[in-house]
Amino acid sequence: YGRGSSLPFPFPCTSSMIFDEFGRPYIVIREQDQKKRLKGIDAQKANIHAATTLTNVMRTSLGPKGMDKMLVNSDGDVTVTNDGATILKEMHVENEIARLLVELSSSQDSEIGDGTTGVVVLAGALLAEAEKLLDRGIHPIKIADGYQRACEFAVKYLESISDRIEFSKDNLDPLLETAQTTLSSKIVNRFSRPMAEICVNAVLSVADLDRQDVNLD
């Protein structure tokens, strides 16, 4: 409790409050020698559990059937959203590893503008699988190297199955269908067609299809 508080100290058996010569209170914690710092694989698992707990919260907001989250801050302001970056920004996260996931979602939002929930859920799934590998005695560096190689294989496979969407000024249906797909999980999904037309027209107003360039000036 802060200075001048008249409330009793909540943990009298493990700590006590004393005052210095100026009357300022400070707390003395007893039995500190009985507390242990997590090391090695125990610390790694604790960090993984903290991260996966955060991703479990985000998982229910993923995809077109994802649920909205209602967030209430310390001032009583209410936010209702299923946007991953917004949810994580409003959450108070103390664990350092879980904060990395918050930064990951923020980076995804600033660089791409979409996929803020999916990237966190994917990272949590990779960490959960990494825990199984740790239980088998595999070193974390080996696990990280394996994930790096798996990423290279995944990118090559995605490139092999990717499809090029052809469109022209006279045939904008592929662009409209793509825009509608991205709006399927938003609150405006019932108006996806007119919203997709607005988005496509906005892009074409600054795009030079002949030069394949965008004039943002």
CSV table of C-alpha atoms in Angstrom, one decimal:
chain,number,residue,atom,x,y,z
A,1,TYR,CA,0.0,0.0,0.0
A,2,GLY,CA,1.1,3.6,-0.6
A,3,ARG,CA,2.3,6.1,2.0
A,4,GLY,CA,-0.3,7.2,4.5
A,5,SER,CA,-2.5,4.1,3.9
A,6,SER,CA,-4.5,3.0,7.0
A,7,LEU,CA,-5.3,-0.4,5.6
A,8,PRO,CA,-3.7,-3.4,7.3
A,9,PHE,CA,-0.9,-5.2,5.4
A,10,PRO,CA,-2.4,-8.2,3.6
A,11,PHE,CA,0.4,-10.7,4.2
A,12,PRO,CA,1.5,-10.4,7.8
A,13,CYS,CA,3.1,-13.9,7.9
A,14,THR,CA,5.5,-13.4,5.0
A,15,SER,CA,6.4,-9.7,5.2
A,16,SER,CA,6.3,-6.7,7.4
A,17,MET,CA,6.1,-2.9,7.1
A,18,ILE,CA,8.6,-0.7,8.9
A,19,PHE,CA,9.4,3.0,8.8
A,20,ASP,CA,12.6,4.9,8.3
A,21,GLU,CA,13.8,7.9,10.3
A,22,PHE,CA,11.7,10.2,8.1
A,23,GLY,CA,8.5,8.2,8.7
A,24,ARG,CA,8.5,6.7,5.2
A,25,PRO,CA,7.2,3.1,5.1
A,26,TYR,CA,8.9,0.3,3.3
A,27,ILE,CA,8.3,-3.5,3.1
A,28,VAL,CA,10.6,-6.2,4.3
A,29,ILE,CA,10.0,-9.6,2.6
A,30,ARG,CA,10.8,-12.6,4.7
A,31,GLU,CA,11.9,-16.1,3.7
A,32,GLN,CA,13.5,-14.8,0.5
A,33,ASP,CA,16.1,-17.6,0.7
A,34,GLN,CA,13.3,-20.2,0.1
A,35,LYS,CA,12.4,-18.7,-3.2
A,36,LYS,CA,14.1,-20.1,-6.3
A,37,ARG,CA,14.8,-18.6,-9.7
A,38,LEU,CA,13.8,-20.7,-12.6
A,39,LYS,CA,16.7,-21.9,-14.7
A,40,GLY,CA,17.3,-24.1,-17.7
A,41,ILE,CA,14.4,-26.1,-19.2
A,42,ASP,CA,12.0,-25.0,-16.4
A,43,ALA,CA,12.5,-21.4,-17.3
A,44,GLN,CA,12.0,-22.2,-21.0
A,45,LYS,CA,8.8,-24.1,-20.3
A,46,ALA,CA,7.5,-21.3,-18.1
A,47,ASN,CA,8.0,-18.8,-20.9
A,48,ILE,CA,6.3,-21.1,-23.4
A,49,HIS,CA,3.3,-21.5,-21.1
A,50,ALA,CA,3.0,-17.8,-20.7
A,51,ALA,CA,3.1,-17.3,-24.5
A,52,THR,CA,0.6,-20.1,-25.2
A,53,THR,CA,-1.8,-18.8,-22.6
A,54,LEU,CA,-1.9,-15.5,-24.6
A,55,THR,CA,-2.4,-17.3,-27.9
A,56,ASN,CA,-5.2,-19.3,-26.4
A,57,VAL,CA,-7.0,-16.1,-25.8
A,58,MET,CA,-6.4,-14.9,-29.4
A,59,ARG,CA,-7.4,-18.3,-31.0
A,60,THR,CA,-11.1,-17.8,-30.6
A,61,SER,CA,-10.9,-14.5,-32.5
A,62,LEU,CA,-9.3,-16.1,-35.6
A,63,GLY,CA,-11.1,-16.5,-38.9
A,64,PRO,CA,-14.5,-15.6,-40.3
A,65,LYS,CA,-16.2,-17.4,-37.3
A,66,GLY,CA,-14.0,-15.7,-34.8
A,67,MET,CA,-15.7,-14.1,-31.8
A,68,ASP,CA,-15.3,-10.4,-30.7
A,69,LYS,CA,-13.6,-9.6,-27.4
A,70,MET,CA,-15.0,-7.0,-25.0
A,71,LEU,CA,-12.1,-5.2,-23.3
A,72,VAL,CA,-12.5,-2.8,-20.4
A,73,ASN,CA,-9.5,-0.6,-19.4
A,74,SER,CA,-8.7,1.0,-16.1
A,75,ASP,CA,-10.8,4.1,-17.0
A,76,GLY,CA,-13.9,2.0,-17.7
A,77,ASP,CA,-13.7,2.5,-21.5
A,78,VAL,CA,-15.1,-0.5,-23.4
A,79,THR,CA,-13.6,-1.8,-26.6
A,80,VAL,CA,-15.3,-4.5,-28.7
A,81,THR,CA,-13.2,-5.9,-31.5
A,82,ASN,CA,-11.8,-9.1,-33.0
A,83,ASP,CA,-8.6,-7.4,-34.4
A,84,GLY,CA,-5.6,-9.1,-32.9
A,85,ALA,CA,-3.4,-6.0,-32.7
A,86,THR,CA,-6.1,-4.0,-30.9
A,87,ILE,CA,-6.8,-6.8,-28.4
A,88,LEU,CA,-3.1,-7.2,-27.6
A,89,LYS,CA,-2.6,-3.5,-27.4
A,90,GLU,CA,-5.4,-3.1,-24.8
A,91,MET,CA,-4.2,-6.1,-22.7
A,92,HIS,CA,-1.7,-5.6,-19.8
A,93,VAL,CA,1.0,-8.2,-20.5
A,94,GLU,CA,3.8,-8.5,-18.0
A,95,ASN,CA,5.7,-11.6,-19.1
A,96,GLU,CA,8.6,-10.6,-21.4
A,97,ILE,CA,8.1,-13.5,-23.8
A,98,ALA,CA,4.4,-12.8,-24.1
A,99,ARG,CA,5.3,-9.1,-24.8
A,100,LEU,CA,7.3,-10.4,-27.8
A,101,LEU,CA,4.1,-11.8,-29.2
A,102,VAL,CA,2.5,-8.3,-28.7
A,103,GLU,CA,5.4,-6.8,-30.6
A,104,LEU,CA,5.0,-9.5,-33.3
A,105,SER,CA,1.4,-8.6,-33.8
A,106,SER,CA,2.2,-4.9,-33.9
A,107,SER,CA,4.9,-5.4,-36.5
A,108,GLN,CA,2.5,-7.5,-38.6
A,109,ASP,CA,-0.1,-4.7,-38.4
A,110,SER,CA,2.4,-2.0,-39.4
A,111,GLU,CA,4.1,-3.9,-42.2
A,112,ILE,CA,1.2,-5.8,-43.7
A,113,GLY,CA,-2.0,-4.4,-42.2
A,114,ASP,CA,-3.6,-7.8,-41.8
A,115,GLY,CA,-3.1,-11.2,-40.2
A,116,THR,CA,-2.4,-9.8,-36.7
A,117,THR,CA,-4.3,-12.7,-35.0
A,118,GLY,CA,-3.1,-15.4,-37.2
A,119,VAL,CA,0.6,-14.6,-36.8
A,120,VAL,CA,0.2,-14.8,-33.0
A,121,VAL,CA,-1.7,-18.1,-33.1
A,122,LEU,CA,0.9,-19.6,-35.4
A,123,ALA,CA,3.7,-18.5,-33.2
A,124,GLY,CA,1.9,-20.0,-30.2
A,125,ALA,CA,1.5,-23.3,-32.0
A,126,LEU,CA,5.2,-23.4,-32.9
A,127,LEU,CA,6.1,-22.8,-29.3
A,128,ALA,CA,3.7,-25.6,-28.1
A,129,GLU,CA,5.4,-28.0,-30.5
A,130,ALA,CA,8.8,-26.8,-29.4
A,131,GLU,CA,7.9,-27.8,-25.8
A,132,LYS,CA,7.4,-31.4,-27.0
A,133,LEU,CA,10.8,-31.3,-28.6
A,134,LEU,CA,12.4,-30.0,-25.4
A,135,ASP,CA,10.9,-32.9,-23.5
A,136,ARG,CA,12.7,-35.2,-25.9
A,137,GLY,CA,16.0,-33.5,-24.9
A,138,ILE,CA,16.6,-31.6,-28.1
A,139,HIS,CA,18.6,-28.4,-27.7
A,140,PRO,CA,16.7,-25.1,-28.3
A,141,ILE,CA,19.2,-24.0,-30.9
A,142,LYS,CA,18.6,-27.2,-32.8
A,143,ILE,CA,14.8,-26.6,-32.6
A,144,ALA,CA,15.3,-23.0,-33.9
A,145,ASP,CA,17.5,-24.3,-36.8
A,146,GLY,CA,14.8,-26.8,-37.6
A,147,TYR,CA,12.1,-24.2,-37.7
A,148,GLN,CA,14.3,-22.1,-40.0
A,149,ARG,CA,14.7,-24.9,-42.5
A,150,ALA,CA,11.0,-25.8,-42.3
A,151,CYS,CA,10.2,-22.2,-43.1
A,152,GLU,CA,12.4,-22.4,-46.2
A,153,PHE,CA,10.6,-25.6,-47.4
A,154,ALA,CA,7.2,-24.0,-46.6
A,155,VAL,CA,8.0,-20.9,-48.7
A,156,LYS,CA,9.1,-23.0,-51.6
A,157,TYR,CA,6.0,-25.1,-51.4
A,158,LEU,CA,3.7,-22.1,-51.3
A,159,GLU,CA,5.5,-20.7,-54.4
A,160,SER,CA,4.9,-23.9,-56.2
A,161,ILE,CA,1.1,-24.0,-55.6
A,162,SER,CA,0.6,-20.2,-55.9
A,163,ASP,CA,-1.7,-18.9,-58.6
A,164,ARG,CA,-1.4,-15.6,-60.5
A,165,ILE,CA,-4.6,-13.6,-60.7
A,166,GLU,CA,-5.0,-11.9,-64.1
A,167,PHE,CA,-7.2,-8.8,-64.3
A,168,SER,CA,-7.6,-5.8,-66.5
A,169,LYS,CA,-9.5,-2.5,-66.7
A,170,ASP,CA,-12.3,-4.3,-68.4
A,171,ASN,CA,-12.3,-7.3,-66.0
A,172,LEU,CA,-12.1,-6.3,-62.4
A,173,ASP,CA,-14.0,-9.3,-61.0
A,174,PRO,CA,-10.8,-11.1,-59.7
A,175,LEU,CA,-10.0,-8.0,-57.7
A,176,LEU,CA,-13.5,-7.7,-56.3
A,177,GLU,CA,-13.6,-11.3,-55.3
A,178,THR,CA,-10.2,-10.9,-53.5
A,179,ALA,CA,-11.4,-7.9,-51.7
A,180,GLN,CA,-14.6,-9.6,-50.6
A,181,THR,CA,-12.6,-12.5,-49.2
A,182,THR,CA,-10.6,-10.2,-46.9
A,183,LEU,CA,-13.9,-8.6,-45.6
A,184,SER,CA,-15.5,-12.0,-44.7
A,185,SER,CA,-14.4,-11.7,-41.0
A,186,LYS,CA,-15.2,-8.1,-40.6
A,187,ILE,CA,-18.3,-6.5,-39.2
A,188,VAL,CA,-19.2,-5.2,-42.6
A,189,ASN,CA,-19.2,-8.7,-44.2
A,190,ARG,CA,-22.9,-8.4,-45.1
A,191,PHE,CA,-22.1,-5.4,-47.2
A,192,SER,CA,-18.9,-7.0,-48.6
A,193,ARG,CA,-19.7,-6.4,-52.3
A,194,PRO,CA,-20.3,-2.6,-52.2
A,195,MET,CA,-17.4,-2.3,-49.7
A,196,ALA,CA,-15.1,-4.3,-52.1
A,197,GLU,CA,-16.1,-2.0,-55.0
A,198,ILE,CA,-15.2,1.0,-52.9
A,199,CYS,CA,-11.8,-0.5,-52.1
A,200,VAL,CA,-11.0,-1.5,-55.6
A,201,ASN,CA,-12.0,1.9,-57.0
A,202,ALA,CA,-9.8,3.6,-54.4
A,203,VAL,CA,-6.8,1.5,-55.5
A,204,LEU,CA,-7.4,2.0,-59.2
A,205,SER,CA,-7.6,5.7,-58.7
A,206,VAL,CA,-3.9,5.8,-57.8
A,207,ALA,CA,-2.7,2.8,-59.8
A,208,ASP,CA,-1.2,3.0,-63.2
A,209,LEU,CA,-1.9,-0.4,-64.7
A,210,ASP,CA,0.1,0.2,-67.8
A,211,ARG,CA,3.3,0.9,-65.9
A,212,GLN,CA,2.3,-1.4,-63.0
A,213,ASP,CA,3.0,1.3,-60.6
A,214,VAL,CA,1.2,3.3,-57.9
A,215,ASN,CA,1.2,7.1,-57.7
A,216,LEU,CA,0.7,8.0,-54.1
A,217,ASP,CA,1.4,11.7,-54.7
